[in-house]
Coordinates of C-alpha atoms and ligand atoms in Angstrom, one line a residue:
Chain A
X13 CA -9.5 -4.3 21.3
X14 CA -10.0 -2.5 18.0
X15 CA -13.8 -2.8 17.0
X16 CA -14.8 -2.5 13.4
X17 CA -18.1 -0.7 12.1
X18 CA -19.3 -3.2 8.9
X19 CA -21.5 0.3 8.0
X20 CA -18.9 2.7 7.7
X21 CA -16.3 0.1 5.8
X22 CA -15.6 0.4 2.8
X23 CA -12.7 -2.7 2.6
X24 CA -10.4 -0.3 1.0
X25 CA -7.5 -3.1 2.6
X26 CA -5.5 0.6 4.2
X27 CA -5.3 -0.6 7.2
X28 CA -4.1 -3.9 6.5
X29 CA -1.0 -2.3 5.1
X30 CA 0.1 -0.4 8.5
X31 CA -1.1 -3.2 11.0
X32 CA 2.7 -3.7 12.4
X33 CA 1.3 -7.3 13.4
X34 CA -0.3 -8.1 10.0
X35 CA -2.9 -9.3 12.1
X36 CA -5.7 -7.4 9.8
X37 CA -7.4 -9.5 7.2
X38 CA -9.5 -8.6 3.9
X39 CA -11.7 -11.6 3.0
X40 CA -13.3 -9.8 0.2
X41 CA -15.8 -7.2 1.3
X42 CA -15.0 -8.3 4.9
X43 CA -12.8 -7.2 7.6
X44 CA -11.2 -9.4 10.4
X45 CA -8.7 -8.4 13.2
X46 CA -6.8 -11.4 14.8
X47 CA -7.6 -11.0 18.5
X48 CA -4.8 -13.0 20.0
X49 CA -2.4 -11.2 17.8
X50 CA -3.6 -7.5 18.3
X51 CA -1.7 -5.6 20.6
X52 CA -3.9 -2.7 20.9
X53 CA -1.2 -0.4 19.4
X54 CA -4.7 1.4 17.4
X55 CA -2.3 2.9 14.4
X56 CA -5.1 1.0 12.0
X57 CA -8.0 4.0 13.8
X58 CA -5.7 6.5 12.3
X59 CA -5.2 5.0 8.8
X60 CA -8.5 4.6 8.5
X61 CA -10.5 7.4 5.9
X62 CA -13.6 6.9 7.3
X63 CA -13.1 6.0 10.9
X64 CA -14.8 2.0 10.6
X65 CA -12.3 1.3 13.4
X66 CA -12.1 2.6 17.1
X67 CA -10.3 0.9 20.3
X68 CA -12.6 -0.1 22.7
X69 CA -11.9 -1.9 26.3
X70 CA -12.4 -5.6 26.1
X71 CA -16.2 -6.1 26.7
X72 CA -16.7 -8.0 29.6
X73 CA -18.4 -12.0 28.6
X74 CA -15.8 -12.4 26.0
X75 CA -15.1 -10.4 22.6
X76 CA -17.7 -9.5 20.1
X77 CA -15.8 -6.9 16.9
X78 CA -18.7 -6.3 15.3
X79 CA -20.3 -2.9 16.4
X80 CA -24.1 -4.2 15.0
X81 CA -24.8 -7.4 12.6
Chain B
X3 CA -4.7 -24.6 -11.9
X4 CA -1.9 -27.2 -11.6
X5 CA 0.6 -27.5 -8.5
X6 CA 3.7 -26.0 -10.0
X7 CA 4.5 -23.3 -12.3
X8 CA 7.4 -20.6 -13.0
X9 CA 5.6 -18.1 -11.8
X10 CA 3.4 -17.4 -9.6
X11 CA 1.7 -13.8 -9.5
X12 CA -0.4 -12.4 -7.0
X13 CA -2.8 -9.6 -7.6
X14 CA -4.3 -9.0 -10.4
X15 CA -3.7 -5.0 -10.3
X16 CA -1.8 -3.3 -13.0
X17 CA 1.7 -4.4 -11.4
X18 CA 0.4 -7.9 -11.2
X19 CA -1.3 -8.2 -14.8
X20 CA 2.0 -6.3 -16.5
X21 CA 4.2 -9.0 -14.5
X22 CA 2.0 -11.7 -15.9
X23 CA 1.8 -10.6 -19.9
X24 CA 5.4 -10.0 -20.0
X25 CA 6.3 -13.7 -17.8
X26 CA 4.1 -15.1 -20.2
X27 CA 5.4 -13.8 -23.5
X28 CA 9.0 -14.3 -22.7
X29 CA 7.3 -18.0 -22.7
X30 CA 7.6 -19.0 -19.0
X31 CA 4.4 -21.2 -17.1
X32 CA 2.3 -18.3 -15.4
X33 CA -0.7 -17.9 -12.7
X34 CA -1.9 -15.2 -11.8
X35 CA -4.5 -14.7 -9.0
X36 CA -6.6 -12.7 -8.1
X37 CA -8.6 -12.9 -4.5
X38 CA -11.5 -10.8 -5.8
X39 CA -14.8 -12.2 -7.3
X40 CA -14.1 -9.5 -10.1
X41 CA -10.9 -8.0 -11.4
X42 CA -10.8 -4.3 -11.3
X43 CA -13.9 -3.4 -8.9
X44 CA -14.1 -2.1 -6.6
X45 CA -12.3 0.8 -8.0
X46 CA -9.6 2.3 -5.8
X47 CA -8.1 5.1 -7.7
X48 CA -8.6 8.7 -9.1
X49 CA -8.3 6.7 -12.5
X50 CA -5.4 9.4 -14.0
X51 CA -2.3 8.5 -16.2
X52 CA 0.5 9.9 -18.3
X53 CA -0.4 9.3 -22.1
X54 CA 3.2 9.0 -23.0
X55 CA 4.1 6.4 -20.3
X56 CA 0.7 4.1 -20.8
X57 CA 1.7 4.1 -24.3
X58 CA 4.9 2.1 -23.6
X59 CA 2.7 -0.5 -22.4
X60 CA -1.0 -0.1 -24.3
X61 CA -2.4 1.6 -27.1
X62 CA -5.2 3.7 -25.4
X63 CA -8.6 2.6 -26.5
X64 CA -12.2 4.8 -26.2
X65 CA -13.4 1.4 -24.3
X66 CA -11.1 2.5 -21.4
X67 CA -10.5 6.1 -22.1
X68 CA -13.0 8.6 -20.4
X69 CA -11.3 11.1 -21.0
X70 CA -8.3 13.1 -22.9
X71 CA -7.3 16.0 -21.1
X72 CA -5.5 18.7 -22.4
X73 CA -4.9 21.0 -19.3
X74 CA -4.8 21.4 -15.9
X75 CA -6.0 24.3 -12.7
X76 CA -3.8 24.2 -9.8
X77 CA -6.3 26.0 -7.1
X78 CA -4.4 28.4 -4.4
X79 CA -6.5 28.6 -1.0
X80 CA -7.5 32.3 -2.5
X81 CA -9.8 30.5 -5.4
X82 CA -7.4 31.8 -7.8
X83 CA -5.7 29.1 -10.5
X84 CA -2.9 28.8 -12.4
X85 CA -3.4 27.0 -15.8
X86 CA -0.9 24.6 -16.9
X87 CA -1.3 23.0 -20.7
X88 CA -0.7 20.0 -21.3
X89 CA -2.1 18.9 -24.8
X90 CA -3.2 15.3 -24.8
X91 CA -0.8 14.2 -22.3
X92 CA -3.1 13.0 -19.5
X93 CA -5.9 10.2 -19.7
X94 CA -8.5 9.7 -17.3
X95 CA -9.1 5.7 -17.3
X96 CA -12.4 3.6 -16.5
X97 CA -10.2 1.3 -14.6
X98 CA -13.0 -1.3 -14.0
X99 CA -12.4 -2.1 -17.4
X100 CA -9.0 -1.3 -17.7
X101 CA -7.8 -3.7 -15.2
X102 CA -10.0 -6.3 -16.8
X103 CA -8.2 -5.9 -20.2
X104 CA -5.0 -6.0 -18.9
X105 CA -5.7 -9.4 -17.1
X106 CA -6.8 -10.4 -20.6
X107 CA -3.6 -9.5 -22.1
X108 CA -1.7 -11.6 -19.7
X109 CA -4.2 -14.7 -20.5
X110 CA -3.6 -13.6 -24.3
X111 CA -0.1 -14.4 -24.1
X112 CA -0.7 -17.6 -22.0
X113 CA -1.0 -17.1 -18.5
X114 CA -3.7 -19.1 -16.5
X115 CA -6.0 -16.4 -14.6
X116 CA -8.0 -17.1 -11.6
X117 CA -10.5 -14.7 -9.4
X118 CA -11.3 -15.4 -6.2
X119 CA -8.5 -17.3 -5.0
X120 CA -7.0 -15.5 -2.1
X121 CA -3.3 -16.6 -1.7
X122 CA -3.4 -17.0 2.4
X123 CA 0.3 -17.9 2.8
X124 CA 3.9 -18.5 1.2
X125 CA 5.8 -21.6 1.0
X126 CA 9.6 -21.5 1.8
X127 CA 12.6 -23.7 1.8
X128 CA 14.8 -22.0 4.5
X129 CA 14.8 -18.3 3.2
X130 CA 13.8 -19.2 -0.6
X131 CA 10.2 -18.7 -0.9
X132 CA 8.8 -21.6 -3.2
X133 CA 5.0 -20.9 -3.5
X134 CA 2.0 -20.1 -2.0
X135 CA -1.3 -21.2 -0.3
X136 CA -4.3 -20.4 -2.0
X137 CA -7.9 -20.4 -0.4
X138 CA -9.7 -21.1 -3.9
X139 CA -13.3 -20.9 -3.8
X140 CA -13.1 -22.8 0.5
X141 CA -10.7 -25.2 -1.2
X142 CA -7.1 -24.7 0.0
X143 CA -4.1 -25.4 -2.6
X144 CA -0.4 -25.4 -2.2
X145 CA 1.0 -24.2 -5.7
X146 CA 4.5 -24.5 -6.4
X147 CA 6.4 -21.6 -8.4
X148 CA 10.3 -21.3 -9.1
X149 CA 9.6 -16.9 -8.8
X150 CA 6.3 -15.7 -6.5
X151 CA 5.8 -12.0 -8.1
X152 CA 3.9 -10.1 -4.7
X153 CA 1.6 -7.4 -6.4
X154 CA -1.0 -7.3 -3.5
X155 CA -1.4 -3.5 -3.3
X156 CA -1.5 -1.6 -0.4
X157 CA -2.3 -4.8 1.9
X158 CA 1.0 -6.0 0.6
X159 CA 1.2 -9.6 3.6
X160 CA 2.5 -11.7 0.9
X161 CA 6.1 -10.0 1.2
X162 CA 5.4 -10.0 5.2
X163 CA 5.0 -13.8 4.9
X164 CA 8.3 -14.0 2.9
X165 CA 9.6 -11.9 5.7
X166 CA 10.5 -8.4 3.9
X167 CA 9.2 -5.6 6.0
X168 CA 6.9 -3.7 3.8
X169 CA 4.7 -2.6 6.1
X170 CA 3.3 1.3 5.9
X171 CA 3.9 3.5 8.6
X172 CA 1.6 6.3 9.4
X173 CA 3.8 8.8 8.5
X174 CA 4.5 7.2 4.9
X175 CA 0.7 6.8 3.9
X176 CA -1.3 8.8 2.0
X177 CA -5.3 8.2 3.0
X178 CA -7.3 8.8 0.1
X179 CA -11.5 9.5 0.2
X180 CA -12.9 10.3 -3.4
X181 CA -16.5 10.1 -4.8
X182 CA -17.4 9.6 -8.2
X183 CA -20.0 12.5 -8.8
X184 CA -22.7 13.2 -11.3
X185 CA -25.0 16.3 -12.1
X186 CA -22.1 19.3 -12.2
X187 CA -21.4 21.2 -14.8
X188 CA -17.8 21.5 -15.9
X189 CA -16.4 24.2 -17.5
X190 CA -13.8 22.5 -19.2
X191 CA -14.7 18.4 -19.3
X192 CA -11.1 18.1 -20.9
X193 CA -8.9 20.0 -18.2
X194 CA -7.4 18.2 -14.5
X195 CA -7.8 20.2 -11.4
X196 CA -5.4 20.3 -8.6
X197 CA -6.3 21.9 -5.1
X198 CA -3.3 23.1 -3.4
X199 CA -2.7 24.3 0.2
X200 CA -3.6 22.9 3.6
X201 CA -7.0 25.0 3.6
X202 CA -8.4 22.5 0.4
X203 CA -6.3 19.1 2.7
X204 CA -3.4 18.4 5.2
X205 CA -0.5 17.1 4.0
X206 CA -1.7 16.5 0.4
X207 CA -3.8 17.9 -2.4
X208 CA -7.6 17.7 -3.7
X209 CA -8.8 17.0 -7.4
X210 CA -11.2 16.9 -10.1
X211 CA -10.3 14.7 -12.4
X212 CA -13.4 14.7 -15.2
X213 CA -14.8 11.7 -16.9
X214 CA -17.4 13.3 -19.0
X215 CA -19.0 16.8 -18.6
X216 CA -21.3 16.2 -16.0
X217 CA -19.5 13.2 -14.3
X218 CA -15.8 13.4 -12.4
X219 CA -13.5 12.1 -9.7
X220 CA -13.1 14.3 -7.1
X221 CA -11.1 13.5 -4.2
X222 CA -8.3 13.9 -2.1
X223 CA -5.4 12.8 0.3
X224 CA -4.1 13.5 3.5
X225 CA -1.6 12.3 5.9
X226 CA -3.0 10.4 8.8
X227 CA -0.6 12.9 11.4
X228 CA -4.2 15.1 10.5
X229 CA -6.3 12.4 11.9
X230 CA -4.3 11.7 14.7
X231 CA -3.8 15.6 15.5
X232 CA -7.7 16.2 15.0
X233 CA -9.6 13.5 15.0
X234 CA -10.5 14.0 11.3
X235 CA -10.5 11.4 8.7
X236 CA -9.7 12.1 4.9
X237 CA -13.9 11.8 4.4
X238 CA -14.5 14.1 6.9
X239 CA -12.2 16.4 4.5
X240 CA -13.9 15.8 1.4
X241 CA -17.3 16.0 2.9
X242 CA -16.1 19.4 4.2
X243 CA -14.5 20.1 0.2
X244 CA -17.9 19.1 -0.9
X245 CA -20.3 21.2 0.9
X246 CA -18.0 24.3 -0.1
X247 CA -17.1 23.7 -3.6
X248 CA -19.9 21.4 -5.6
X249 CA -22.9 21.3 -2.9
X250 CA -25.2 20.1 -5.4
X251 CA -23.2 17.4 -6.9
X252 CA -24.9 14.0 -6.3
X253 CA -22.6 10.7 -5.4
X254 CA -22.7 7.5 -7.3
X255 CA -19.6 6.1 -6.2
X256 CA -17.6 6.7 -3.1
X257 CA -14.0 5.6 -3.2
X258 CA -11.4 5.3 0.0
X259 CA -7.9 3.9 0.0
X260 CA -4.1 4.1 1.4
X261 CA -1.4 4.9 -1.1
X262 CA 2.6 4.0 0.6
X263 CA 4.4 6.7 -0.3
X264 CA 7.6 6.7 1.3
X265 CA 10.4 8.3 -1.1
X266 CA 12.7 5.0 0.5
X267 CA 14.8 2.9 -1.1
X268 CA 13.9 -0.7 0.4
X269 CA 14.5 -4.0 -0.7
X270 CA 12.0 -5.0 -3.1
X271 CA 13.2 -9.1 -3.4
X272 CA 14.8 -11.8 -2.1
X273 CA 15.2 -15.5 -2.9
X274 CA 12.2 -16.7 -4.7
X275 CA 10.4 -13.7 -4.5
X276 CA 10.1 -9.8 -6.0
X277 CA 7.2 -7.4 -4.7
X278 CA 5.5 -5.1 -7.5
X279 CA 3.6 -2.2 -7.1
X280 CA 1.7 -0.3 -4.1
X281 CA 2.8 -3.8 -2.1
X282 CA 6.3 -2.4 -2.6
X283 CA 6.0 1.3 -2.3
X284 CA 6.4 2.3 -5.8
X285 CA 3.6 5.1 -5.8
X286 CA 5.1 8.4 -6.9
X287 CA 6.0 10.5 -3.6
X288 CA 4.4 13.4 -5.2
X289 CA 1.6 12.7 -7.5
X290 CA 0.8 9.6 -5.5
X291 CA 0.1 7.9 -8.9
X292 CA 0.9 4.3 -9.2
X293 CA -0.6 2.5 -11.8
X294 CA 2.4 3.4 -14.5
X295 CA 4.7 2.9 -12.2
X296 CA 3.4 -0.7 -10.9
X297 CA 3.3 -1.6 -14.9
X298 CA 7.0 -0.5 -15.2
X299 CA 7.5 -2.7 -12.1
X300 CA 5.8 -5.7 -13.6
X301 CA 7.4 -5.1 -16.5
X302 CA 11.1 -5.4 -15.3
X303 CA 10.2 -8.1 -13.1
X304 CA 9.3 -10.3 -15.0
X305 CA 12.6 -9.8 -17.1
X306 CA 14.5 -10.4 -14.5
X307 CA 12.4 -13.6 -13.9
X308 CA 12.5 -15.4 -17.3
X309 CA 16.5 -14.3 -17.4
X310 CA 16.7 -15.9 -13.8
X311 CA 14.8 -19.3 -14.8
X312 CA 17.3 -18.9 -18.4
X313 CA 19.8 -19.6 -16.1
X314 CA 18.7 -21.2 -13.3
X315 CA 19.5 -19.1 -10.7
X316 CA 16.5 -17.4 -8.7
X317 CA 18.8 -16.5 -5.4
X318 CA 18.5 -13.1 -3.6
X319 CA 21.5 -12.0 -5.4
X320 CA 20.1 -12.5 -9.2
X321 CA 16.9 -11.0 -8.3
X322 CA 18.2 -7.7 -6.9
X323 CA 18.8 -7.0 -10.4
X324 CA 15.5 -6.0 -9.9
X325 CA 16.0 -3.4 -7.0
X326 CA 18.7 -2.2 -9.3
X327 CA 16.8 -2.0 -12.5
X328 CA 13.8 -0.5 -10.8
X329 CA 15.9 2.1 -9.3
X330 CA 17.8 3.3 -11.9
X331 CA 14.6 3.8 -14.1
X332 CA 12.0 5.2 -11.7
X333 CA 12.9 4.8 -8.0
X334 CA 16.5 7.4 -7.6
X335 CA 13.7 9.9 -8.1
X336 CA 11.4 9.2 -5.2
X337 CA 14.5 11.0 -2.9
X338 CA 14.2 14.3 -3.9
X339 CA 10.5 13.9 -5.2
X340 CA 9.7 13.3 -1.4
X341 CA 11.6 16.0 -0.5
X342 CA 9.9 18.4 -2.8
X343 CA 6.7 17.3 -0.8
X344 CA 8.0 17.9 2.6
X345 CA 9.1 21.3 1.9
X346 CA 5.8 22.3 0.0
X347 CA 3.0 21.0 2.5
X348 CA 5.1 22.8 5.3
X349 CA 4.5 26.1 3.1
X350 CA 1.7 28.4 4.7
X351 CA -1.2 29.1 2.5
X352 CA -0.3 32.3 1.6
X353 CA 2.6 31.1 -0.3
X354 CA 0.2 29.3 -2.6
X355 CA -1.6 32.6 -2.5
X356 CA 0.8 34.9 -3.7
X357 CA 2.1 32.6 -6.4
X358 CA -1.2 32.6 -8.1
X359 CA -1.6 36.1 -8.0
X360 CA 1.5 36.3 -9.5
X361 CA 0.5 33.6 -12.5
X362 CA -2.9 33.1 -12.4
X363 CA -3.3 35.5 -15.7
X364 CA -0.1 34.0 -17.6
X365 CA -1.2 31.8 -20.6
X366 CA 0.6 29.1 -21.8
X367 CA 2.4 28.5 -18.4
X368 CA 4.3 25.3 -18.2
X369 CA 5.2 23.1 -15.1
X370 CA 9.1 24.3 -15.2
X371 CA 8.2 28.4 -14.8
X372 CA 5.7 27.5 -12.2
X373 CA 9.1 25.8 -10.8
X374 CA 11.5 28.8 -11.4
X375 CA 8.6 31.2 -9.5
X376 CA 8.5 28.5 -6.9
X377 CA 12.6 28.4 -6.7
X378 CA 12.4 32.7 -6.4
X379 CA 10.0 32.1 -3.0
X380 CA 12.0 29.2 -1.8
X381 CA 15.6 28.7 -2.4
X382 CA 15.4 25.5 -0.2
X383 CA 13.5 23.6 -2.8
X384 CA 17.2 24.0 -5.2
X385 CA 18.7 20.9 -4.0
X386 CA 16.1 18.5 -4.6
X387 CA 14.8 20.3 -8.1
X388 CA 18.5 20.2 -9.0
X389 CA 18.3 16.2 -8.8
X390 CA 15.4 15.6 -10.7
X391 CA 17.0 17.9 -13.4
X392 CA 20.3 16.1 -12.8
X393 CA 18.4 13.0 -13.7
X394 CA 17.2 14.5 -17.0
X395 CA 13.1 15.1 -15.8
X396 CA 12.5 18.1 -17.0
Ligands
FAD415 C1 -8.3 7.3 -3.9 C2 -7.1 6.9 -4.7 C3 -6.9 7.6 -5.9 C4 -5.8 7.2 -6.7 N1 -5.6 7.9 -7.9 C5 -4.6 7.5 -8.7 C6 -4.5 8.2 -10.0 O1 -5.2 9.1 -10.4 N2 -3.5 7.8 -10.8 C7 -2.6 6.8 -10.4 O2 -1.7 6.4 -11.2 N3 -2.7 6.1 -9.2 C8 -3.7 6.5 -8.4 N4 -3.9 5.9 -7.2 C9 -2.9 4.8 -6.8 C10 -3.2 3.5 -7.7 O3 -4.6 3.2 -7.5 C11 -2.3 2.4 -7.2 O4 -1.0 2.8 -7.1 C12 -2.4 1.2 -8.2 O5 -3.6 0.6 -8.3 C13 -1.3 0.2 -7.8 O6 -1.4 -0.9 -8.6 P1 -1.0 -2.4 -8.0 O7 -1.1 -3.3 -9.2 O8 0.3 -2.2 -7.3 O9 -2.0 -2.7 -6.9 P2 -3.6 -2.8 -6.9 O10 -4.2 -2.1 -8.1 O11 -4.0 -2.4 -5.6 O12 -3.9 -4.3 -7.1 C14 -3.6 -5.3 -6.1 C15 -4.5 -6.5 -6.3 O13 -4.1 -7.5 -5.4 C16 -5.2 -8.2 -4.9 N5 -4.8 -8.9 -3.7 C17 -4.4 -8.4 -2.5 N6 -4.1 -9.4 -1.6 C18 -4.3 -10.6 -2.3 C19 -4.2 -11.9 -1.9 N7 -3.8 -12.3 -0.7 N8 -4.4 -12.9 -2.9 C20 -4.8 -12.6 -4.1 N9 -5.0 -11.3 -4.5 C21 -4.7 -10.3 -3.6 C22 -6.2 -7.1 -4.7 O14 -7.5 -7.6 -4.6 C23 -5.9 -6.2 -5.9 O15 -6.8 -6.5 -6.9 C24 -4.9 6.2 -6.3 C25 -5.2 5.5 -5.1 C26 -6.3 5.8 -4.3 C27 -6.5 5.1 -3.1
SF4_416 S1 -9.0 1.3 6.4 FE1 -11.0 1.5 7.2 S2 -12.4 1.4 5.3 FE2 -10.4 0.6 4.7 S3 -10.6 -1.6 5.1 FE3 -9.7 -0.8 6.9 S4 -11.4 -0.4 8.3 FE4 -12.3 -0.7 6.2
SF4_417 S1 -4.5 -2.0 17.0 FE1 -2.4 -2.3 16.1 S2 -2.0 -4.5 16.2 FE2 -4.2 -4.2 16.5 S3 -5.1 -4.5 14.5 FE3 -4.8 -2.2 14.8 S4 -2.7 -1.9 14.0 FE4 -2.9 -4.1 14.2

């Protein structure tokens, strides 16, 4: 799964644009990723100008995107 | 906000707000929204524009004006420039406010405005799209509109909900990081500067653009084939750019965005429905500017959308009037444009090099005999320059 870092973000709404699922989402200054419809295909790490977004194996004891809250 | 208009705009962007003022003057019902709690911030953009082509659309005013500039540096790798002048052709905007007074505009002439409300779907009837959903302050809405005008920007899912593919491949973006710095000293407050070459960044260009003499833009773009061949993102460029060229400059505004820049010619409409702006591609392939062209865009659409409602016809078929109008002004350019771009970044620094030891001390250079150097090195560039001339650019 594709985990996003709220500190390095800056909602910029790139990556929305080359998600071939659309499954990104810009709530104003907030990111979501669709879990269910993410197929891990991690284009959105490389669009990305200041790497907020990395692919990570799915976490054991269900999924958690945020790297720190 | 009622439940049914003509038109229904989304993205309150250049492209959106153009589309909206013009809907609106030619007298049809208009919305346009706007999912952010402000119009114009956050700032996404190096802020530059043509004088002559914002003047076909707005008087320029010192409220939104930084900055007139009057020439430009292009930078080899080597430090050495060549100096281009351009008297008074180039602006350097304060978008914030910019945007904001071109969303006025369109309420001048009548449209109804709205910020945060996030449109979160599209209505259709079979393939005709016939509205939106709109998440309007945690209150959803269905609106109603004869013509949806998508100007959504680089995010551009409104035209994926209507099922046009719009997405941005990797290969077709350019990634942008730029801060907004203070305490430099500029030589020339009133002159653009270009950084050329893959020593300055990969696959695009760096800038300065200045907003006062101790206060500029500078950024740059890359492709994202950089980051995936080293790991390194378009900050990681800049922050590099930094250290070397203006180490002491300090950062009151940091700046990161896509721009789709594809050089395609894609369907930009369909039933119900015509996409405006970065949402459709419409940056220039080279420059990677696209605030005058999402205006022209906005513009034309919404002629083609009051002449539509005139005759009550909004099918696929009337609207591509649009693709077609949109082409023949700007878009039959993007082609060769493109071109031009994937010949140059292939071009090894010294190339840039040796050009601007060729130029560097030639005054009162212009962008044509920087071309006919260019055409000497590079014979392979001939084709596509002999478009753009075919199409009467230069
Ligand atoms: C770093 C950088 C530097 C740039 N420098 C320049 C430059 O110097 N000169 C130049 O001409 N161009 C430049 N550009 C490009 C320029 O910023 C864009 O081309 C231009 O803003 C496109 O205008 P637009 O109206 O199409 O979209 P935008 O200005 O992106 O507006 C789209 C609007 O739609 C809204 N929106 C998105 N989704 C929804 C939704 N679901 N519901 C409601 N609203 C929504 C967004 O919030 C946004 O306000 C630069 C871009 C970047 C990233
Ligand atoms: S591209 Fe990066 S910075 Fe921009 S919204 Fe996506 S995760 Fe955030
Ligand atoms: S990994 Fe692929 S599918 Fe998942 S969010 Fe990123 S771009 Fe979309």
């Amino acid at each position: 799964m594709i985990l996003i870092d709220y500190d390095r973000c800056d909602y910029c709404g790139a990556c929305v644009g080359t998600c071939p699922e659309n499954v990104i989402h810009l709530v104003d200054t907030k990111l979501f990723i669709d879990n269910d419809g993410c197929t891990d295909c991690k284009i959105c790490t490389y669009g990305c100008p200041v790497r907020a977004l990395t692919f990570v194996e799915e976490p054991k004891g269900g999924a958690r995107r945020e790297k720190r809250i | 906000m009622k439940s049914a208009y003509d038109v229904v705009v989304v993205g309150a962007g250049p492209g959106g707000s153009t589309a909206a003022r013009f809907a609106a003057e030619l007298g049809l019902d208009v919305l346009l929204l706007e999912k952010r709690q402000e119009i114009g911030a956050p700032v996404r953009c190096a802020e530059g524009i043509g004088t002559q082509v914002l003047r076909r659309f707005i008087e320029p005013d010192p409220k939104w004006v930084a900055q007139v500039i009057n020439s430009c540096r292009i930078y080899a790798p080597n430090g050495k420039y060549i100096r281009l002048e351009a008297p008074g052709e180039g602006l350097i905007l304060e978008r914030k406010i910019f945007d904001r007074r071109l969303a006025e505009l369109a309420a001048e002439k009548g449209a109804t405005v709205r910020c945060k409300a996030r449109v979160t779907g599209v209505l259709q009837e079979g393939e005709t799209v016939t509205g939106v959903t709109v998440n309007a302050m945690g209150q959803e809405h269905r609106i109603h509109a004869q013509i949806v005008i998508a100007a959504d920007g680089v995010e551009s899912q409104v035209a994926r909900w209507a099922g046009l593919n719009t997405m941005v491949k990797l290969a077709e973006m350019d990634v942008a990081a730029q801060y907004l710095v203070s305490g430099i000293r500029l030589e020339e407050p009133d002159a653009c500067w270009f950084y050329v070459g893959r020593a300055y960044a990969p696959g695009g260009y760096a800038w300065v653009f200045p907003k006062r003499e101790n206060l500029a833009n500078i950024g740059l773009g890359i492709t994202p084939l950089h980051t995936i061949k080293t790991g390194e993102t378009a900050l990681d460029v800049l922050n590099r750019f930094m250290a070397k060229h203006f180490p002491d400059a300090s950062i009151v505004s940091m700046v990161v965005g896509g721009i789709p820049i594809d050089g395609k010619t894609r369907p930009i409409s369909k039933s119900g429905l015509m996409v405006v702006g970065d949402a459709a591609h419409q940056a220039d392939p080279m420059t990677g500017g696209g605030i005058a062209n999402a205006m022209i865009a906005g513009q034309i659409a919404a002629q083609v959308a009051a002449k539509a409602l005139r005759n009550g016809d909004v099918s696929a078929e009337a609207l591509k009037e649009y693709d077609r109008r949109w082409h023949k002004e700007v878009g039959r350019a993007f082609k060769p444009l493109k071109q031009i771009v994937e010949e140059v970044i292939e071009y090894p620094d010294e190339f840039f090099n040796e050009l601007a030891d060729q130029l560097h001390d030639r005054p009162r250079l212009n962008l044509v005999d920087v071309f006919k150097i260019a055409l000497r090195a590079s014979p392979r560039l001939m084709w596509s320059l002999g478009q753009l001339v075919a199409m009467g650019w230069f």
